[in-house]
Amino acid sequence: MPDTVVTVQNPDSRPAGKPGVENGNLNNFFSWVEINYNYFKTIPGILKLAQLIIGIVCLALASPARLPGTNWFLFVVIISFIATAIWSFVYLLSIREAINFPINWVLTEFFNTLLLTVLYTIAFIVQLSAWSRPYHSYYKNPNIAAGLFGIINAAVYATGVYLIFKDWKTSKAAPVQQQ
């Protein structure tokens, strides 16, 4: 009688961090994703959550845009919210560790956060100057409050820039001295 040989492959034999679909099984496609809740217990993680929450408050207070300056303010708030949400997902899903692109992630996040800080600073100045005229409108107080929350969020983004810069300086390899 002929013998039957069964070969069993270990599902963990695939290199870590390499997504793929084997034998039509879609469960393996996202096996590289690792949820990292601990990042949001650190100061940079808490700052990202604060940026998102304050951004939502700014959106709620300044919407709908009644003056042209508020259009710019809302544009900056939405762009900042989207960029911060993307960076939050990068950290939450451990994408930095899973993708092996030749990207300096810390420097990229630094320039992104620096740009958002500058845009937020310009935006809150525009928002407050647009609504500082003597309007007797129902919409003046919420829009002034939105500008004040814009100041707070610009400060939170600036704190993030400082922490990312500090992280970048410490992560840079010390230059090798030749003799």
PDB file of C-alpha atoms in Angstrom:
ATOM      1  CA  MET A   1       0.000   0.000   0.000  1.00  0.00           C
ATOM      2  CA  PRO A   2       1.427   3.486  -0.906  1.00  0.00           C
ATOM      3  CA  ASP A   3       2.211   5.900   1.918  1.00  0.00           C
ATOM      4  CA  THR A   4       0.707   9.382   2.032  1.00  0.00           C
ATOM      5  CA  VAL A   5       2.977  12.224   3.074  1.00  0.00           C
ATOM      6  CA  VAL A   6       1.500  15.417   4.493  1.00  0.00           C
ATOM      7  CA  THR A   7       3.689  18.515   4.766  1.00  0.00           C
ATOM      8  CA  VAL A   8       2.594  21.153   7.248  1.00  0.00           C
ATOM      9  CA  GLN A   9       4.056  24.632   7.034  1.00  0.00           C
ATOM     10  CA  ASN A  10       4.386  26.783  10.095  1.00  0.00           C
ATOM     11  CA  PRO A  11       2.287  29.947   9.549  1.00  0.00           C
ATOM     12  CA  ASP A  12       4.947  31.939  11.415  1.00  0.00           C
ATOM     13  CA  SER A  13       7.655  30.947   8.943  1.00  0.00           C
ATOM     14  CA  ARG A  14       6.964  34.020   6.804  1.00  0.00           C
ATOM     15  CA  PRO A  15       9.342  36.926   7.519  1.00  0.00           C
ATOM     16  CA  ALA A  16       7.903  39.418   9.979  1.00  0.00           C
ATOM     17  CA  GLY A  17       6.622  42.658   8.548  1.00  0.00           C
ATOM     18  CA  LYS A  18       5.913  41.298   5.057  1.00  0.00           C
ATOM     19  CA  PRO A  19       2.231  41.420   4.118  1.00  0.00           C
ATOM     20  CA  GLY A  20       0.911  38.908   1.671  1.00  0.00           C
ATOM     21  CA  VAL A  21      -1.994  36.770   0.586  1.00  0.00           C
ATOM     22  CA  GLU A  22      -1.178  33.078   0.647  1.00  0.00           C
ATOM     23  CA  ASN A  23      -3.519  30.541  -0.925  1.00  0.00           C
ATOM     24  CA  GLY A  24      -6.233  33.182  -1.243  1.00  0.00           C
ATOM     25  CA  ASN A  25      -6.358  33.717   2.524  1.00  0.00           C
ATOM     26  CA  LEU A  26      -7.015  37.398   3.209  1.00  0.00           C
ATOM     27  CA  ASN A  27      -6.385  36.967   6.945  1.00  0.00           C
ATOM     28  CA  ASN A  28      -2.648  37.002   6.273  1.00  0.00           C
ATOM     29  CA  PHE A  29      -2.812  40.277   4.350  1.00  0.00           C
ATOM     30  CA  PHE A  30      -2.909  42.410   7.497  1.00  0.00           C
ATOM     31  CA  SER A  31      -0.736  40.193   9.672  1.00  0.00           C
ATOM     32  CA  TRP A  32       1.977  42.886   9.691  1.00  0.00           C
ATOM     33  CA  VAL A  33      -0.327  45.274  11.576  1.00  0.00           C
ATOM     34  CA  GLU A  34       0.425  45.508  15.277  1.00  0.00           C
ATOM     35  CA  ILE A  35      -1.767  47.725  17.424  1.00  0.00           C
ATOM     36  CA  ASN A  36       0.343  49.977  19.661  1.00  0.00           C
ATOM     37  CA  TYR A  37      -1.848  51.593  22.327  1.00  0.00           C
ATOM     38  CA  ASN A  38       1.149  52.346  24.513  1.00  0.00           C
ATOM     39  CA  TYR A  39       2.256  55.199  22.231  1.00  0.00           C
ATOM     40  CA  PHE A  40      -0.761  57.198  23.369  1.00  0.00           C
ATOM     41  CA  LYS A  41       0.406  56.886  26.984  1.00  0.00           C
ATOM     42  CA  THR A  42       3.561  58.851  26.130  1.00  0.00           C
ATOM     43  CA  ILE A  43       3.756  62.646  26.019  1.00  0.00           C
ATOM     44  CA  PRO A  44       3.949  62.815  22.172  1.00  0.00           C
ATOM     45  CA  GLY A  45       0.938  60.484  21.959  1.00  0.00           C
ATOM     46  CA  ILE A  46      -1.047  62.560  24.431  1.00  0.00           C
ATOM     47  CA  LEU A  47      -0.141  65.690  22.450  1.00  0.00           C
ATOM     48  CA  LYS A  48      -1.468  64.091  19.243  1.00  0.00           C
ATOM     49  CA  LEU A  49      -4.755  63.254  20.955  1.00  0.00           C
ATOM     50  CA  ALA A  50      -4.949  66.813  22.319  1.00  0.00           C
ATOM     51  CA  GLN A  51      -4.299  68.229  18.832  1.00  0.00           C
ATOM     52  CA  LEU A  52      -7.148  66.142  17.430  1.00  0.00           C
ATOM     53  CA  ILE A  53      -9.597  67.065  20.213  1.00  0.00           C
ATOM     54  CA  ILE A  54      -8.775  70.787  20.102  1.00  0.00           C
ATOM     55  CA  GLY A  55      -9.059  70.658  16.302  1.00  0.00           C
ATOM     56  CA  ILE A  56     -12.584  69.275  16.625  1.00  0.00           C
ATOM     57  CA  VAL A  57     -13.451  72.068  19.070  1.00  0.00           C
ATOM     58  CA  CYS A  58     -12.080  74.667  16.616  1.00  0.00           C
ATOM     59  CA  LEU A  59     -14.146  73.152  13.813  1.00  0.00           C
ATOM     60  CA  ALA A  60     -17.305  73.152  15.913  1.00  0.00           C
ATOM     61  CA  LEU A  61     -16.902  76.750  17.058  1.00  0.00           C
ATOM     62  CA  ALA A  62     -15.926  78.293  13.707  1.00  0.00           C
ATOM     63  CA  SER A  63     -18.408  76.445  11.483  1.00  0.00           C
ATOM     64  CA  PRO A  64     -20.031  77.629   9.297  1.00  0.00           C
ATOM     65  CA  ALA A  65     -17.633  80.204   7.910  1.00  0.00           C
ATOM     66  CA  ARG A  66     -19.366  83.598   7.996  1.00  0.00           C
ATOM     67  CA  LEU A  67     -16.303  85.698   7.069  1.00  0.00           C
ATOM     68  CA  PRO A  68     -13.469  85.079   4.572  1.00  0.00           C
ATOM     69  CA  GLY A  69     -10.881  84.818   7.367  1.00  0.00           C
ATOM     70  CA  THR A  70     -12.807  81.930   8.858  1.00  0.00           C
ATOM     71  CA  ASN A  71     -12.558  80.056   5.554  1.00  0.00           C
ATOM     72  CA  TRP A  72      -8.765  80.092   5.890  1.00  0.00           C
ATOM     73  CA  PHE A  73      -8.954  79.144   9.570  1.00  0.00           C
ATOM     74  CA  LEU A  74     -11.211  76.161   8.850  1.00  0.00           C
ATOM     75  CA  PHE A  75      -8.993  75.070   5.949  1.00  0.00           C
ATOM     76  CA  VAL A  76      -5.932  74.999   8.213  1.00  0.00           C
ATOM     77  CA  VAL A  77      -7.813  73.222  11.005  1.00  0.00           C
ATOM     78  CA  ILE A  78      -9.065  70.510   8.619  1.00  0.00           C
ATOM     79  CA  ILE A  79      -5.657  69.990   6.970  1.00  0.00           C
ATOM     80  CA  SER A  80      -4.000  69.811  10.391  1.00  0.00           C
ATOM     81  CA  PHE A  81      -6.631  67.399  11.657  1.00  0.00           C
ATOM     82  CA  ILE A  82      -6.159  65.073   8.678  1.00  0.00           C
ATOM     83  CA  ALA A  83      -2.351  65.157   8.907  1.00  0.00           C
ATOM     84  CA  THR A  84      -2.414  64.522  12.660  1.00  0.00           C
ATOM     85  CA  ALA A  85      -4.916  61.684  12.227  1.00  0.00           C
ATOM     86  CA  ILE A  86      -2.626  60.070   9.641  1.00  0.00           C
ATOM     87  CA  TRP A  87       0.386  60.337  11.977  1.00  0.00           C
ATOM     88  CA  SER A  88      -1.734  58.926  14.809  1.00  0.00           C
ATOM     89  CA  PHE A  89      -2.587  55.898  12.669  1.00  0.00           C
ATOM     90  CA  VAL A  90       1.073  55.506  11.702  1.00  0.00           C
ATOM     91  CA  TYR A  91       1.913  55.154  15.392  1.00  0.00           C
ATOM     92  CA  LEU A  92      -1.217  53.205  16.369  1.00  0.00           C
ATOM     93  CA  LEU A  93      -0.687  50.559  13.670  1.00  0.00           C
ATOM     94  CA  SER A  94       3.132  50.526  14.017  1.00  0.00           C
ATOM     95  CA  ILE A  95       3.508  51.367  10.329  1.00  0.00           C
ATOM     96  CA  ARG A  96       6.953  52.897  10.907  1.00  0.00           C
ATOM     97  CA  GLU A  97       8.275  49.546  12.034  1.00  0.00           C
ATOM     98  CA  ALA A  98       6.407  47.470   9.421  1.00  0.00           C
ATOM     99  CA  ILE A  99       7.294  49.385   6.262  1.00  0.00           C
ATOM    100  CA  ASN A 100      10.907  49.398   5.189  1.00  0.00           C
ATOM    101  CA  PHE A 101      10.903  52.557   3.084  1.00  0.00           C
ATOM    102  CA  PRO A 102      14.044  54.686   3.106  1.00  0.00           C
ATOM    103  CA  ILE A 103      12.237  57.450   4.978  1.00  0.00           C
ATOM    104  CA  ASN A 104      13.578  59.372   7.912  1.00  0.00           C
ATOM    105  CA  TRP A 105      10.279  59.178   9.813  1.00  0.00           C
ATOM    106  CA  VAL A 106      11.297  61.499  12.639  1.00  0.00           C
ATOM    107  CA  LEU A 107      12.514  64.231  10.300  1.00  0.00           C
ATOM    108  CA  THR A 108       9.411  63.881   8.114  1.00  0.00           C
ATOM    109  CA  GLU A 109       7.141  64.219  11.132  1.00  0.00           C
ATOM    110  CA  PHE A 110       9.222  67.164  12.353  1.00  0.00           C
ATOM    111  CA  PHE A 111       8.785  69.156   9.128  1.00  0.00           C
ATOM    112  CA  ASN A 112       5.091  68.233   8.934  1.00  0.00           C
ATOM    113  CA  THR A 113       4.441  69.381  12.497  1.00  0.00           C
ATOM    114  CA  LEU A 114       6.539  72.523  12.004  1.00  0.00           C
ATOM    115  CA  LEU A 115       4.516  73.452   8.907  1.00  0.00           C
ATOM    116  CA  LEU A 116       1.240  72.826  10.749  1.00  0.00           C
ATOM    117  CA  THR A 117       2.438  75.010  13.631  1.00  0.00           C
ATOM    118  CA  VAL A 118       3.211  77.899  11.290  1.00  0.00           C
ATOM    119  CA  LEU A 119      -0.117  77.482   9.468  1.00  0.00           C
ATOM    120  CA  TYR A 120      -2.048  77.328  12.752  1.00  0.00           C
ATOM    121  CA  THR A 121      -0.294  80.486  13.961  1.00  0.00           C
ATOM    122  CA  ILE A 122      -1.230  82.360  10.795  1.00  0.00           C
ATOM    123  CA  ALA A 123      -4.760  80.953  10.914  1.00  0.00           C
ATOM    124  CA  PHE A 124      -5.560  81.997  14.477  1.00  0.00           C
ATOM    125  CA  ILE A 125      -4.224  85.500  13.779  1.00  0.00           C
ATOM    126  CA  VAL A 126      -6.451  85.745  10.699  1.00  0.00           C
ATOM    127  CA  GLN A 127      -9.448  84.349  12.604  1.00  0.00           C
ATOM    128  CA  LEU A 128      -9.088  86.716  15.536  1.00  0.00           C
ATOM    129  CA  SER A 129      -8.451  89.747  13.336  1.00  0.00           C
ATOM    130  CA  ALA A 130     -11.456  88.938  11.139  1.00  0.00           C
ATOM    131  CA  TRP A 131     -13.804  88.764  14.123  1.00  0.00           C
ATOM    132  CA  SER A 132     -12.292  91.572  16.231  1.00  0.00           C
ATOM    133  CA  ARG A 133     -14.252  94.261  14.417  1.00  0.00           C
ATOM    134  CA  PRO A 134     -17.262  95.591  16.333  1.00  0.00           C
ATOM    135  CA  TYR A 135     -19.838  93.103  15.055  1.00  0.00           C
ATOM    136  CA  HIS A 136     -23.013  92.643  16.987  1.00  0.00           C
ATOM    137  CA  SER A 137     -23.579  89.175  15.761  1.00  0.00           C
ATOM    138  CA  TYR A 138     -24.628  85.950  17.380  1.00  0.00           C
ATOM    139  CA  TYR A 139     -21.626  84.307  15.688  1.00  0.00           C
ATOM    140  CA  LYS A 140     -18.908  86.588  17.060  1.00  0.00           C
ATOM    141  CA  ASN A 141     -18.319  84.903  20.435  1.00  0.00           C
ATOM    142  CA  PRO A 142     -17.990  81.326  19.115  1.00  0.00           C
ATOM    143  CA  ASN A 143     -15.589  82.512  16.410  1.00  0.00           C
ATOM    144  CA  ILE A 144     -13.454  84.426  18.916  1.00  0.00           C
ATOM    145  CA  ALA A 145     -13.424  81.269  21.065  1.00  0.00           C
ATOM    146  CA  ALA A 146     -12.362  79.266  17.997  1.00  0.00           C
ATOM    147  CA  GLY A 147      -9.436  81.661  17.532  1.00  0.00           C
ATOM    148  CA  LEU A 148      -8.462  81.258  21.188  1.00  0.00           C
ATOM    149  CA  PHE A 149      -8.561  77.468  20.856  1.00  0.00           C
ATOM    150  CA  GLY A 150      -6.450  77.972  17.727  1.00  0.00           C
ATOM    151  CA  ILE A 151      -3.824  79.688  19.907  1.00  0.00           C
ATOM    152  CA  ILE A 152      -3.898  76.738  22.301  1.00  0.00           C
ATOM    153  CA  ASN A 153      -3.583  74.225  19.463  1.00  0.00           C
ATOM    154  CA  ALA A 154      -0.705  76.185  17.911  1.00  0.00           C
ATOM    155  CA  ALA A 155       1.057  75.961  21.270  1.00  0.00           C
ATOM    156  CA  VAL A 156       0.383  72.209  21.457  1.00  0.00           C
ATOM    157  CA  TYR A 157       1.777  71.760  17.929  1.00  0.00           C
ATOM    158  CA  ALA A 158       4.820  73.883  18.873  1.00  0.00           C
ATOM    159  CA  THR A 159       5.400  71.631  21.884  1.00  0.00           C
ATOM    160  CA  GLY A 160       5.205  68.655  19.528  1.00  0.00           C
ATOM    161  CA  VAL A 161       7.791  70.279  17.247  1.00  0.00           C
ATOM    162  CA  TYR A 162      10.129  70.748  20.193  1.00  0.00           C
ATOM    163  CA  LEU A 163       9.758  67.131  21.359  1.00  0.00           C
ATOM    164  CA  ILE A 164      10.205  65.723  17.853  1.00  0.00           C
ATOM    165  CA  PHE A 165      13.281  67.897  17.327  1.00  0.00           C
ATOM    166  CA  LYS A 166      14.710  66.651  20.625  1.00  0.00           C
ATOM    167  CA  ASP A 167      13.981  63.067  19.568  1.00  0.00           C
ATOM    168  CA  TRP A 168      15.639  63.671  16.193  1.00  0.00           C
ATOM    169  CA  LYS A 169      18.762  65.142  17.816  1.00  0.00           C
ATOM    170  CA  THR A 170      19.114  62.172  20.165  1.00  0.00           C
ATOM    171  CA  SER A 171      18.415  59.610  17.424  1.00  0.00           C
ATOM    172  CA  LYS A 172      21.078  60.992  15.088  1.00  0.00           C
ATOM    173  CA  ALA A 173      24.143  58.813  15.100  1.00  0.00           C
ATOM    174  CA  ALA A 174      27.229  60.482  16.476  1.00  0.00           C
ATOM    175  CA  PRO A 175      29.721  61.167  13.680  1.00  0.00           C
ATOM    176  CA  VAL A 176      32.633  58.780  13.541  1.00  0.00           C
ATOM    177  CA  GLN A 177      35.943  60.574  13.996  1.00  0.00           C
ATOM    178  CA  GLN A 178      38.719  59.406  11.771  1.00  0.00           C
ATOM    179  CA  GLN A 179      42.299  59.389  12.994  1.00  0.00           C
TER     180      GLN A 179
END
